[in-house]
Coordinates of C-alpha atoms in Angstrom, one line a residue:
Chain X
M548 CA 89.2 86.6 89.6
A549 CA 87.9 83.8 87.5
N550 CA 84.8 81.8 88.2
F551 CA 84.1 78.9 86.0
T552 CA 81.0 76.9 86.5
A553 CA 81.2 73.0 86.5
I554 CA 81.0 71.4 82.9
S555 CA 77.5 69.7 82.3
W556 CA 77.9 67.2 79.7
E557 CA 74.9 66.6 77.2
N558 CA 72.8 63.6 78.5
A559 CA 75.6 62.0 80.5
D560 CA 75.0 59.9 83.2
T561 CA 77.5 59.2 86.3
F562 CA 79.3 57.1 84.1
H563 CA 80.1 59.5 81.5
R564 CA 77.6 57.4 79.1
S565 CA 74.9 59.1 76.7
D566 CA 72.0 57.7 74.9
A567 CA 73.5 59.3 72.0
H568 CA 76.3 57.6 71.8
Y569 CA 76.9 53.6 71.8
Q570 CA 73.1 53.4 73.1
G571 CA 74.4 54.1 76.4
H572 CA 76.2 50.9 77.0
T573 CA 79.6 52.4 77.3
A574 CA 81.0 55.7 78.0
W575 CA 81.6 58.3 74.8
A576 CA 85.1 59.5 74.0
M577 CA 84.9 63.3 73.3
V578 CA 86.5 65.5 70.8
S579 CA 89.1 67.3 72.9
P580 CA 88.7 71.2 73.3
T581 CA 90.7 73.4 70.7
T582 CA 93.2 74.8 73.1
G583 CA 95.5 75.8 70.7
S584 CA 94.7 79.3 69.8
A585 CA 94.5 79.9 73.6
V586 CA 98.2 79.0 74.3
I587 CA 99.2 81.2 71.3
A588 CA 97.0 84.3 72.8
A589 CA 98.9 83.7 76.3
G590 CA 102.2 83.3 74.7
Q591 CA 101.6 86.4 72.6
L592 CA 100.7 88.3 75.7
L593 CA 103.6 87.1 77.8
G594 CA 105.8 88.2 74.7
R595 CA 104.4 91.6 74.9
V596 CA 105.0 91.7 78.6
T597 CA 108.4 90.7 78.3
D598 CA 109.4 93.1 75.9
S599 CA 107.7 95.9 77.8
A600 CA 109.5 94.7 81.2
A601 CA 112.7 95.1 79.0
L602 CA 112.2 98.4 78.3
F603 CA 111.1 99.4 81.7
N604 CA 114.3 97.9 83.1
E605 CA 116.1 99.7 80.5
V606 CA 114.6 102.9 82.2
F607 CA 115.8 101.6 85.7
A608 CA 119.3 101.2 84.3
I609 CA 119.4 104.6 83.1
W610 CA 118.0 106.1 86.1
T611 CA 120.9 104.6 88.1
Q612 CA 123.3 107.1 86.4
F613 CA 122.0 109.4 88.8
E614 CA 124.3 108.4 91.0
D615 CA 127.0 110.2 89.1
A616 CA 124.8 113.3 88.4
Y617 CA 123.3 114.1 91.7
G618 CA 125.0 114.3 95.0
G619 CA 122.3 116.3 97.0
S620 CA 121.6 115.4 100.4
D621 CA 118.7 113.2 99.5
A622 CA 120.9 111.5 96.6
S623 CA 120.3 107.7 97.8
Q624 CA 116.6 108.4 97.7
V625 CA 116.9 109.7 94.3
V626 CA 119.2 106.9 93.0
T627 CA 116.6 104.3 94.5
A628 CA 113.7 105.9 93.5
M629 CA 113.0 102.8 90.9
S630 CA 113.1 100.7 93.5
E631 CA 109.3 100.4 94.2
V632 CA 108.3 100.4 90.4
A633 CA 110.5 97.4 90.2
R634 CA 108.6 95.5 92.5
E635 CA 105.0 96.6 90.4
L636 CA 107.1 95.4 87.6
E637 CA 107.9 92.2 89.0
A638 CA 104.2 91.6 89.7
F639 CA 103.5 92.4 85.9
Q640 CA 105.8 89.9 84.9
S641 CA 105.0 87.0 87.4
A642 CA 101.5 87.5 87.0
T643 CA 101.5 86.9 83.1
K644 CA 103.9 83.9 83.8
M645 CA 101.3 82.6 86.0
F646 CA 98.6 82.9 83.5
Y647 CA 100.9 81.8 81.0
D648 CA 101.6 78.4 82.8
G649 CA 98.2 78.4 83.6
V650 CA 96.9 78.4 79.9
V651 CA 99.7 76.0 78.9
E652 CA 99.2 73.3 81.7
Y653 CA 95.4 73.1 80.8
D654 CA 96.1 72.8 77.2
A655 CA 98.8 70.0 78.3
A656 CA 95.8 68.2 80.0
V657 CA 93.4 68.2 77.5
Q658 CA 95.6 67.6 74.6
K659 CA 97.4 64.3 76.1
H660 CA 94.1 62.8 75.1
D661 CA 94.6 63.8 71.3
G662 CA 94.3 60.8 69.2
K663 CA 92.4 58.5 71.5
K664 CA 89.2 59.1 70.5
S665 CA 89.3 57.1 66.9
D666 CA 90.8 54.0 68.4
Y667 CA 88.3 53.9 71.4
D668 CA 85.2 54.6 69.0
T669 CA 86.4 51.8 66.9
W670 CA 86.3 49.5 69.8
A671 CA 83.2 51.0 71.1
T672 CA 81.1 50.7 68.3
D673 CA 82.1 47.1 67.7
W674 CA 81.7 46.4 71.3
T675 CA 78.5 47.9 71.6
D676 CA 77.1 46.2 68.8
R677 CA 78.2 43.1 70.5
Y678 CA 77.0 43.6 73.8
S679 CA 73.6 44.5 71.9
Q680 CA 73.5 41.4 70.3
F681 CA 74.1 39.4 73.5
L682 CA 71.4 41.4 75.2
V683 CA 69.1 39.9 72.5
D684 CA 70.6 36.5 72.4
Q685 CA 70.8 35.8 76.1
D686 CA 66.8 35.3 76.0
R687 CA 67.6 32.4 73.3
P688 CA 67.6 28.8 74.7
L689 CA 70.6 27.6 76.0
D690 CA 71.6 25.3 73.3
E691 CA 71.1 28.0 70.4
F692 CA 73.2 30.2 72.7
M693 CA 76.1 27.6 72.9
T694 CA 76.0 27.0 69.4
K695 CA 76.1 30.6 68.6
Y696 CA 78.7 31.6 71.3
R697 CA 80.3 28.4 72.3
V698 CA 80.6 29.7 76.2
P699 CA 77.8 30.0 78.4
K700 CA 75.8 33.4 79.0
L701 CA 77.5 34.3 82.3
E702 CA 80.8 33.7 81.1
L703 CA 80.1 35.8 77.8
H704 CA 78.7 38.3 79.9
S705 CA 81.6 38.6 82.1
R706 CA 83.7 38.7 79.4
L707 CA 82.2 41.5 78.0
E708 CA 81.9 43.4 81.1
A709 CA 85.8 42.9 81.7
E710 CA 86.3 44.3 78.1
R711 CA 84.3 47.5 79.0
A712 CA 86.0 47.8 82.3
E713 CA 89.3 47.7 80.8
N714 CA 88.4 50.3 77.9
E715 CA 85.9 52.8 79.2
P716 CA 88.3 54.7 81.2
T717 CA 89.8 56.1 78.4
A718 CA 86.6 57.9 77.6
Q719 CA 85.6 58.6 81.1
N720 CA 88.7 60.1 81.7
I721 CA 88.8 62.5 79.0
Q722 CA 85.8 64.0 80.4
L723 CA 87.2 63.8 83.8
D724 CA 90.8 65.3 82.9
I725 CA 89.2 68.1 80.9
A726 CA 86.7 68.9 83.9
T727 CA 90.0 69.1 86.2
A728 CA 91.9 71.0 83.8
R729 CA 89.3 73.5 83.6
Q730 CA 89.1 73.9 87.2
T731 CA 92.6 73.9 87.8
L732 CA 92.7 76.8 85.1
A733 CA 90.4 78.9 87.2
D734 CA 91.8 78.4 90.5
T735 CA 95.4 79.4 88.8
L736 CA 93.7 82.5 87.6
N737 CA 92.0 83.2 90.8
A738 CA 95.3 83.0 92.4
I739 CA 97.1 85.6 90.6
D740 CA 97.6 88.7 93.1
F741 CA 99.4 91.6 92.3
D742 CA 100.0 92.9 95.4
D743 CA 101.2 89.4 96.3
L744 CA 103.7 89.4 93.5
T745 CA 105.8 92.2 94.1
D746 CA 108.4 90.8 95.7
L747 CA 111.8 91.1 94.4
R748 CA 113.6 87.7 93.4
F749 CA 116.9 88.0 95.3
T750 CA 119.2 85.1 94.9
I751 CA 119.8 82.7 97.6
H752 CA 123.0 81.5 96.2
S753 CA 126.2 82.5 97.9
A754 CA 127.8 82.8 94.8
G755 CA 125.2 85.5 93.8
L756 CA 126.0 87.3 96.8
D757 CA 129.6 87.3 97.5
R758 CA 131.0 90.1 95.3
V759 CA 134.7 91.0 94.5
D760 CA 135.8 94.4 95.7
S761 CA 139.4 94.6 94.3
T762 CA 141.6 93.2 91.7
E763 CA 143.1 90.8 94.0
E764 CA 140.0 89.3 94.9
M765 CA 139.1 88.8 91.2
E766 CA 142.5 87.1 90.9
F767 CA 141.5 84.9 93.5
M768 CA 137.9 84.2 91.9
L769 CA 139.6 83.4 88.4
L770 CA 142.1 80.9 90.2
N771 CA 139.0 79.1 92.0
N772 CA 136.6 78.7 89.0
H773 CA 135.2 75.7 89.0
L774 CA 135.5 75.0 85.2
F775 CA 139.0 76.0 84.2
G776 CA 140.8 77.7 87.1
D777 CA 143.4 74.8 87.6
Q778 CA 144.4 75.8 84.1
L779 CA 145.5 79.1 84.8
S780 CA 148.6 80.2 86.4
A781 CA 148.9 83.1 89.0
A782 CA 150.2 85.1 86.3
D783 CA 147.6 84.4 83.9
A784 CA 145.0 85.5 86.8
K785 CA 146.6 88.6 87.7
R786 CA 147.0 89.9 84.1
V787 CA 143.5 89.0 83.2
A788 CA 141.9 90.6 86.6
A789 CA 143.9 93.6 85.8
E790 CA 141.7 93.9 82.8
I791 CA 138.5 94.0 84.6
D792 CA 136.9 96.9 85.9
I793 CA 135.0 96.1 88.8
E794 CA 133.5 99.4 89.7
S795 CA 131.8 100.0 86.2
L796 CA 129.7 97.2 86.1
P797 CA 126.2 98.3 85.2
Y798 CA 123.4 97.4 88.0
S799 CA 119.8 97.4 87.9
Y800 CA 119.0 97.8 91.4
I801 CA 120.6 99.6 94.5
D802 CA 118.9 98.6 98.2
E803 CA 118.9 100.6 100.9
N804 CA 122.3 99.3 102.1
G805 CA 123.8 101.0 99.1
V806 CA 124.3 97.3 97.7
K807 CA 124.4 97.0 94.0
W808 CA 122.2 94.3 92.1
I809 CA 121.9 93.2 88.8
R810 CA 118.7 91.3 87.2
T811 CA 119.5 88.3 85.3
S812 CA 117.7 87.2 82.3
S813 CA 115.6 84.6 84.8
G814 CA 114.5 87.6 86.9
E815 CA 117.0 86.8 89.8
L816 CA 118.8 89.7 91.4
V817 CA 122.6 88.7 91.8
V818 CA 124.7 90.9 93.6
V819 CA 127.1 92.9 91.0
G820 CA 130.6 91.7 90.9
S821 CA 129.6 88.2 92.1
A822 CA 130.2 85.0 90.3
M823 CA 126.6 84.8 89.0
D824 CA 126.9 88.8 87.7
P825 CA 126.6 88.1 83.9
N826 CA 128.3 91.1 83.0
L827 CA 131.2 90.2 85.3
Q828 CA 131.4 86.8 83.2
L829 CA 131.1 88.3 79.9
R830 CA 133.8 90.9 81.0
T831 CA 136.2 88.2 82.2
L832 CA 135.5 85.7 79.3
E833 CA 136.2 88.7 77.1
A834 CA 139.5 89.3 78.7
L835 CA 140.3 85.6 78.8
A836 CA 139.8 85.2 75.2
N837 CA 141.7 88.5 74.0
D838 CA 144.5 87.3 76.2
P839 CA 147.4 85.4 74.0
A840 CA 148.1 83.1 77.1
T841 CA 144.5 82.3 77.9
K842 CA 142.4 82.7 74.9
D843 CA 143.7 78.7 74.0
I844 CA 142.8 77.0 77.0
T845 CA 140.2 74.5 76.7
V846 CA 137.2 73.0 78.4
D847 CA 136.1 69.8 78.1
P848 CA 132.4 70.0 77.4
V849 CA 131.7 66.9 79.2
G850 CA 133.2 67.0 82.7
G851 CA 130.7 64.3 84.2
S852 CA 131.8 60.7 84.9
S853 CA 128.7 59.0 83.8
D854 CA 128.9 57.2 80.3
T855 CA 125.9 59.3 79.1
D856 CA 127.9 62.5 80.0
R857 CA 130.7 61.1 78.0
N858 CA 128.6 60.6 74.8
R859 CA 129.2 64.3 73.8
T860 CA 132.2 63.8 71.5
D861 CA 131.7 67.3 70.4
G862 CA 135.1 67.9 71.7
L863 CA 137.3 70.5 73.4
L864 CA 136.4 74.5 73.1
T865 CA 138.7 77.0 73.6
L866 CA 137.9 80.3 75.7
S867 CA 137.9 82.0 72.4
E868 CA 135.4 79.9 70.9
I869 CA 133.1 80.2 73.9
F870 CA 133.6 83.8 74.1
T871 CA 132.5 84.4 70.5
E872 CA 129.5 81.9 71.0
T873 CA 128.7 83.8 74.2
S874 CA 129.0 87.1 72.9
N875 CA 126.5 86.5 69.9
Y876 CA 123.9 86.6 72.8
Y877 CA 124.9 89.8 74.1
L878 CA 125.3 91.4 70.7
L879 CA 121.6 91.6 70.5
E880 CA 121.3 94.0 73.2
P881 CA 124.3 96.1 74.1
E882 CA 125.4 96.0 77.6
I883 CA 125.0 99.7 78.3
S884 CA 121.8 100.3 76.9
G885 CA 120.1 97.3 79.1
A886 CA 122.8 97.5 81.9
G887 CA 122.6 93.5 81.7
I888 CA 118.9 93.4 82.4
V889 CA 117.8 92.7 78.9
L890 CA 120.7 90.6 77.9
G891 CA 120.4 87.2 76.8
T892 CA 121.0 84.3 79.6
A893 CA 124.2 84.0 80.8
G894 CA 123.6 80.7 80.5
G895 CA 124.4 80.9 76.7
L896 CA 127.9 79.7 77.4
A897 CA 128.5 76.7 75.4
V898 CA 130.0 74.4 77.8
V899 CA 129.4 72.5 80.9
A900 CA 130.9 70.5 83.3
F901 CA 128.9 67.9 85.1
T902 CA 130.9 68.7 88.3
V903 CA 128.3 67.0 90.5
V904 CA 127.0 63.6 90.2
S905 CA 126.1 62.1 93.5
W906 CA 123.1 64.5 94.5
G907 CA 120.5 63.0 92.8
Q908 CA 118.4 64.4 90.0
A909 CA 117.3 67.4 91.0
G910 CA 120.8 68.5 92.7
N911 CA 122.6 67.1 89.6
Q912 CA 120.3 69.0 87.0
H913 CA 120.7 72.2 89.0
A914 CA 124.5 71.9 89.4
A915 CA 124.7 71.5 85.8
V916 CA 122.6 74.3 85.2
M917 CA 124.7 76.5 87.5
S918 CA 128.0 75.2 85.9
S919 CA 126.7 76.3 82.4
S920 CA 125.5 79.5 83.2
H921 CA 128.1 80.9 85.6
F922 CA 131.8 79.5 85.3
L923 CA 133.2 81.9 87.9
M924 CA 131.5 79.9 90.3
T925 CA 133.8 77.7 92.6
N926 CA 133.4 73.9 93.1
D927 CA 132.0 74.8 96.6
Q928 CA 129.7 77.3 95.2
I929 CA 128.2 74.3 92.6
E930 CA 127.9 71.9 95.5
E931 CA 126.2 74.2 97.7
A932 CA 123.6 74.8 94.8
A933 CA 123.1 71.3 94.2
Q934 CA 122.5 70.7 98.0
W935 CA 120.2 73.6 97.7
A936 CA 118.2 71.7 94.7
V937 CA 118.2 68.9 97.1
D938 CA 116.8 70.6 100.0
R939 CA 114.2 72.4 98.1
E940 CA 112.9 69.1 96.6
M941 CA 112.9 67.3 99.9
T942 CA 110.8 70.1 101.0
I943 CA 108.5 70.4 98.5
T944 CA 108.0 66.4 98.0
G945 CA 109.4 64.9 101.0
V946 CA 111.7 62.7 99.1
S947 CA 114.5 63.0 96.6
L948 CA 114.7 61.1 93.1
A949 CA 117.8 59.0 93.3
A950 CA 117.8 58.1 89.9
S951 CA 119.8 60.4 87.4
V952 CA 118.6 61.2 84.3
A953 CA 120.4 61.4 81.1
I954 CA 120.1 65.3 79.9
A955 CA 122.7 66.7 77.4
F956 CA 123.6 70.3 77.3
I957 CA 123.8 71.7 73.8
P958 CA 125.8 74.9 73.0
G959 CA 123.3 77.7 72.4
I960 CA 120.4 76.1 73.9
G961 CA 121.2 74.7 77.1
A962 CA 117.4 75.3 78.1
V963 CA 116.3 71.7 76.7
A964 CA 118.4 70.5 79.1
S965 CA 117.3 72.2 82.0
F966 CA 113.6 71.6 80.9
G967 CA 113.6 68.7 82.8
A968 CA 115.4 70.1 85.8
N969 CA 112.5 72.7 86.1
F970 CA 109.9 70.0 86.2
V971 CA 111.7 67.7 88.4
A972 CA 112.3 70.3 91.1
G973 CA 109.0 71.8 90.6
N974 CA 109.2 75.6 91.3
A975 CA 112.5 76.0 92.6
I976 CA 114.6 76.0 89.6
S977 CA 113.8 78.8 87.0
L978 CA 117.2 79.6 85.4
A979 CA 118.1 78.4 82.1
M980 CA 114.6 77.8 80.9
D981 CA 114.4 81.5 80.2
A982 CA 116.5 81.3 77.4
A983 CA 113.7 79.6 76.0
W984 CA 111.9 82.7 76.4
D985 CA 114.4 84.8 75.2
N986 CA 114.9 82.7 72.0
A987 CA 111.3 82.5 71.5
Q988 CA 111.8 78.7 70.7
T989 CA 108.9 76.3 70.7
E990 CA 109.6 73.1 71.5
S991 CA 109.5 71.8 67.9
E992 CA 112.1 74.4 67.2
M993 CA 114.2 73.3 69.9
M994 CA 113.8 69.6 68.6
Q995 CA 114.9 70.8 65.4
E996 CA 117.7 72.9 66.0
V997 CA 118.8 69.7 68.1
A998 CA 118.4 67.5 64.7
V999 CA 120.3 70.3 63.0
K1000 CA 123.2 70.2 65.0
G1001 CA 123.4 66.4 64.6
L1002 CA 122.8 65.8 68.3
P1003 CA 119.8 63.4 68.4
N1004 CA 120.3 61.8 71.6
A1005 CA 120.2 65.4 73.0
Y1006 CA 116.4 65.7 73.6
D1007 CA 114.2 62.7 74.6
P1008 CA 110.5 63.3 73.8
D1009 CA 109.6 60.4 75.9
E1010 CA 111.9 61.2 78.9
H1011 CA 110.5 64.9 78.4
A1012 CA 107.0 63.5 78.7
R1013 CA 107.8 61.3 81.4
L1014 CA 109.0 64.2 83.3
I1015 CA 105.9 66.1 82.6
D1016 CA 104.0 63.3 84.0
E1017 CA 106.2 62.9 86.9
R1018 CA 105.9 66.6 87.7
N1019 CA 102.2 66.3 87.4
R1020 CA 102.1 63.5 89.4
R1021 CA 104.1 65.2 92.3
F1022 CA 102.8 69.0 92.2
G1023 CA 99.6 68.5 90.6
T1024 CA 98.9 70.3 87.4
G1025 CA 98.0 73.5 89.1
A1026 CA 100.2 76.4 88.6
G1027 CA 100.0 77.8 91.9
G1028 CA 103.9 79.1 92.3
G1029 CA 105.1 82.7 92.0
G1030 CA 105.8 82.7 88.6
G1031 CA 109.2 81.1 89.1
R1032 CA 108.6 78.1 87.1
P1033 CA 108.7 78.9 83.3
M1034 CA 107.6 76.5 80.8
M1035 CA 108.3 75.7 77.2
R1036 CA 106.1 77.0 74.9
S1037 CA 103.6 74.7 73.1
S1038 CA 104.4 74.0 69.5
Q1039 CA 100.5 73.9 69.0
Chain U
M793 CA 131.8 123.6 102.9
T794 CA 128.9 121.6 101.5
E795 CA 129.5 117.9 100.9
F796 CA 126.5 117.8 98.4
W797 CA 126.7 118.8 94.7
I798 CA 124.5 118.4 91.9
K799 CA 125.5 118.1 88.1
P800 CA 122.2 120.0 86.3
D801 CA 123.5 119.0 82.8
E802 CA 124.2 115.6 83.5
C803 CA 120.7 115.2 85.5
Q804 CA 119.0 116.7 82.8
R805 CA 120.9 114.3 80.0
V806 CA 119.8 111.2 82.2
L807 CA 116.2 112.6 82.5
D808 CA 116.2 113.2 79.1
E809 CA 117.4 109.6 78.0
V810 CA 114.7 108.1 80.4
R811 CA 112.2 110.1 78.5
D812 CA 113.5 108.7 75.1
V813 CA 113.1 105.3 76.3
M814 CA 109.7 106.1 77.7
R815 CA 108.0 107.4 74.5
D816 CA 108.2 104.0 73.5
R817 CA 106.1 102.7 76.1
D818 CA 103.2 101.5 74.7
R819 CA 105.1 100.0 71.9
Y820 CA 104.5 96.3 72.8
F821 CA 101.7 96.7 75.0
Q822 CA 99.3 98.5 73.1
H823 CA 97.8 95.8 71.0
A824 CA 98.2 93.4 73.6
D825 CA 94.2 93.3 74.1
S826 CA 94.1 92.2 70.3
D827 CA 95.5 88.8 71.6
L828 CA 92.3 87.8 73.4
N829 CA 90.4 87.8 70.0
I830 CA 92.6 85.3 68.6
V831 CA 91.3 82.5 71.5
D832 CA 89.0 80.1 69.7
R833 CA 85.6 80.1 72.0
N834 CA 86.0 76.1 71.8
S835 CA 89.0 76.3 74.0
Y836 CA 87.2 75.7 76.8
V837 CA 84.7 73.0 76.4
D838 CA 84.0 70.2 74.0
A839 CA 81.2 70.9 71.9
E840 CA 78.9 68.3 74.0
S841 CA 78.9 70.1 76.8
K842 CA 75.7 70.9 77.9
R843 CA 76.0 74.8 78.0
G844 CA 78.8 74.8 75.3
D845 CA 78.5 78.4 74.5
Y846 CA 78.0 79.9 77.8
E847 CA 80.6 77.6 79.4
A848 CA 82.9 78.5 76.4
S849 CA 82.7 82.0 76.9
E850 CA 83.8 81.6 80.8
L851 CA 87.3 81.3 79.2
D852 CA 87.2 84.1 76.9
Q853 CA 85.7 85.9 80.2
A854 CA 88.6 84.6 82.2
Y855 CA 91.0 86.1 79.4
R856 CA 89.6 89.5 79.5
Q857 CA 89.2 89.8 83.1
F858 CA 93.0 89.0 83.7
F859 CA 94.1 91.7 81.0
H860 CA 91.1 94.5 81.8
E861 CA 91.1 94.2 85.8
G862 CA 94.6 92.8 86.4
L863 CA 97.3 93.4 83.8
S864 CA 96.8 96.4 82.0
P865 CA 96.0 98.6 85.3
Q866 CA 99.4 97.1 86.3
F867 CA 100.8 98.5 83.3
D868 CA 99.3 101.7 83.9
K869 CA 100.7 102.0 87.3
I870 CA 104.0 101.2 86.2
V871 CA 104.0 104.0 83.6
Q872 CA 102.2 106.4 86.1
M873 CA 105.2 105.6 88.7
I874 CA 107.8 106.0 86.2
E875 CA 106.2 109.5 84.5
R876 CA 105.5 110.7 88.4
R877 CA 109.5 110.1 88.9
I878 CA 110.3 112.1 85.9
G879 CA 108.4 115.1 87.1
I880 CA 109.7 115.1 90.2
M881 CA 113.3 114.9 89.1
Q882 CA 112.7 117.5 86.6
D883 CA 111.3 119.7 89.2
V884 CA 114.4 118.9 91.4
I885 CA 116.6 120.2 88.7
D886 CA 114.4 123.1 87.9
Y887 CA 114.7 124.0 91.3
Y888 CA 118.5 124.0 91.7
V889 CA 118.9 125.4 87.9
S890 CA 116.4 128.5 88.2
G891 CA 118.4 129.4 91.9
D892 CA 115.3 128.8 93.8
A893 CA 117.4 126.5 96.0
E894 CA 120.0 129.1 96.4
V895 CA 117.5 131.7 97.5
Q896 CA 115.8 129.3 100.1
H897 CA 118.9 128.2 101.8
R898 CA 120.3 131.6 102.0
S899 CA 116.9 132.8 103.3
Q900 CA 117.1 129.6 105.9
K901 CA 120.8 130.0 106.5
Q902 CA 121.2 126.3 105.6
G903 CA 123.9 127.0 103.5
K904 CA 125.6 124.0 104.3
D905 CA 123.3 121.5 102.7
M906 CA 123.1 123.9 99.6
P907 CA 124.9 121.5 96.7
V908 CA 127.7 122.7 94.8
I909 CA 126.5 122.8 91.3
L910 CA 129.0 121.4 89.0
N911 CA 129.2 121.0 84.9
A912 CA 129.2 117.4 83.7
D913 CA 133.1 117.2 84.1
G914 CA 133.0 118.4 87.8
T915 CA 134.3 121.9 87.3
A916 CA 132.2 124.5 88.8
W917 CA 129.1 125.7 87.2
D918 CA 128.4 129.6 86.3
K919 CA 126.2 130.9 89.0
P920 CA 122.8 130.1 88.5
P921 CA 120.3 132.5 87.5
S922 CA 118.2 133.8 90.5
D923 CA 115.1 136.2 91.0
V924 CA 117.0 137.2 94.0
D925 CA 117.6 140.4 92.1
G926 CA 114.6 140.2 90.2
S927 CA 117.2 138.8 86.8
L928 CA 115.0 135.6 86.1
P929 CA 112.6 136.5 83.5
G930 CA 109.0 135.7 84.7
G931 CA 110.8 133.6 87.5
H932 CA 108.9 133.1 90.3
Y933 CA 110.5 132.1 93.3
Q934 CA 109.4 128.7 95.0
E935 CA 110.3 126.7 97.9
A936 CA 111.1 123.5 97.1
P937 CA 108.5 122.3 95.0
Y938 CA 109.4 118.5 95.0
Q939 CA 108.8 116.2 97.8
F940 CA 110.6 113.5 96.2
L941 CA 111.2 110.8 98.4
D942 CA 108.5 110.7 100.9
T943 CA 108.9 106.9 100.7
N944 CA 106.0 106.6 103.7
T945 CA 103.6 107.7 101.5
P946 CA 101.6 105.2 99.5
E947 CA 101.6 106.0 95.8
E948 CA 98.4 105.8 93.7
G949 CA 98.1 103.4 90.8

């Protein structure tokens, strides 16, 4: 699509030097392009597309009601008539995310040089003066030269050259990085192919594929949930399960085999009635919160074993409190209208249990995201998810990061925590970051929210920057994915 | 006895609900092209690039190209696909409500496939008007006017 020509810099030689700057003795530092407006524009476009997609998803959800209205010989075709449209909608959204990601990465690549020019120019001006003077003085007799400089000519020349070699790359890199970022952006835009983006994103996690079909199976799922299953009695589970109408769970897509799928806020399709079904989770949580015997069950927000994880001292949360907080996400979009499609993320759950601590960074992060988003998952399912992330990382990078990164989960904004996970695992993980989209929070807004909540350690800008660098080093700065790597909006 | 059924009132309600939502179809996207105008032309290169204006305009063009050649047509395609399904489903409902379905099924002696027409609550519907006896004002019998679900035929965007 886009065909960018290479940038040619004014009067620049191959060393990025220009006579117009420092008499050509050293490279010059450019002012970074002003990319902020490009990011804002792309962000607004993405917002419009997301809102439009939510509207179309609502259409799909309503359309499924034909299941109860039309029983002709072609009924299944009527009910699934929107499937093809859903694929086109997938492309509509994915392409825009790719576009936005490309612009954001371009912005990040350019802005990383912000603030360098001033310091560099100070050095370059001073150095150029000294170097120019040296060029004049080097023709003076040696004793005069020694009197003035107290070092031999060759020695001084070597020092000046060494200083230049140390400092000049700062300026050279600015030009090189801008040129590279520009080409990366062009490559990203060219890679957007609407026809190739029509594949629906079905989950690969068994937790999103195995569904409960009966009240008995629901009881089993409740008793085996990884977060507080051990605190439920069989009688509790039986009573609560009876309150949940599995048959009436909304769905957004029905496949040719008659399997109903619901689209999560991250765009994944999970089987209705599975542990990853956001509506099943919400209804279950509601039933638990309304049950006198279970509403006060407490959940430890910090289930991990590392010291960092244990730094969280928010205290225990009751299921009733969790439901109140979680349902706030859902109240914005009533279940019936969007059938779960346009709901806030299921990751709105205010708790997380770091049940897995031995999977390496990507595994731990993904497990944490899954745990915080889907309390109905079993420990085995959490571990399977962690293993998937590890395998995926191995496939992508050939290595697995062994070091564990401390990232805390914050009630209501778990997206901050999963930010690192998205970067570390490259395109693999695209879960709770969508909460950032839903909340339309910029990075600075998130940080502000962190501060307001009195959790100053929950978001570490240095760690954030390190993860971005790590991610760029491993995967390059190009987008190149199928829209599966949401990124935080820039605060520019 | 046929195993098939249809609740025309319910079908119409679902369709009307879909139409209601689709009335807002342009609400979010209609001014999307205006987003492009806020992009600073200096977003692309520094002023010290040799051909600054030309090179700066490339990003601008890329934005517009993505929008006008990619995104906007895709939006239109989605809308058209949905509208097409709405239209076809309306034909389906009309086909049964008008009595044409009954006529066709009788004439072809395919009564076993003729759905039972039901009220929303599942009770029997009154006999639909039919132009078999010429009672349908201005009615024109037509064979199944819709071809809903020929999924083998690629759709035009």
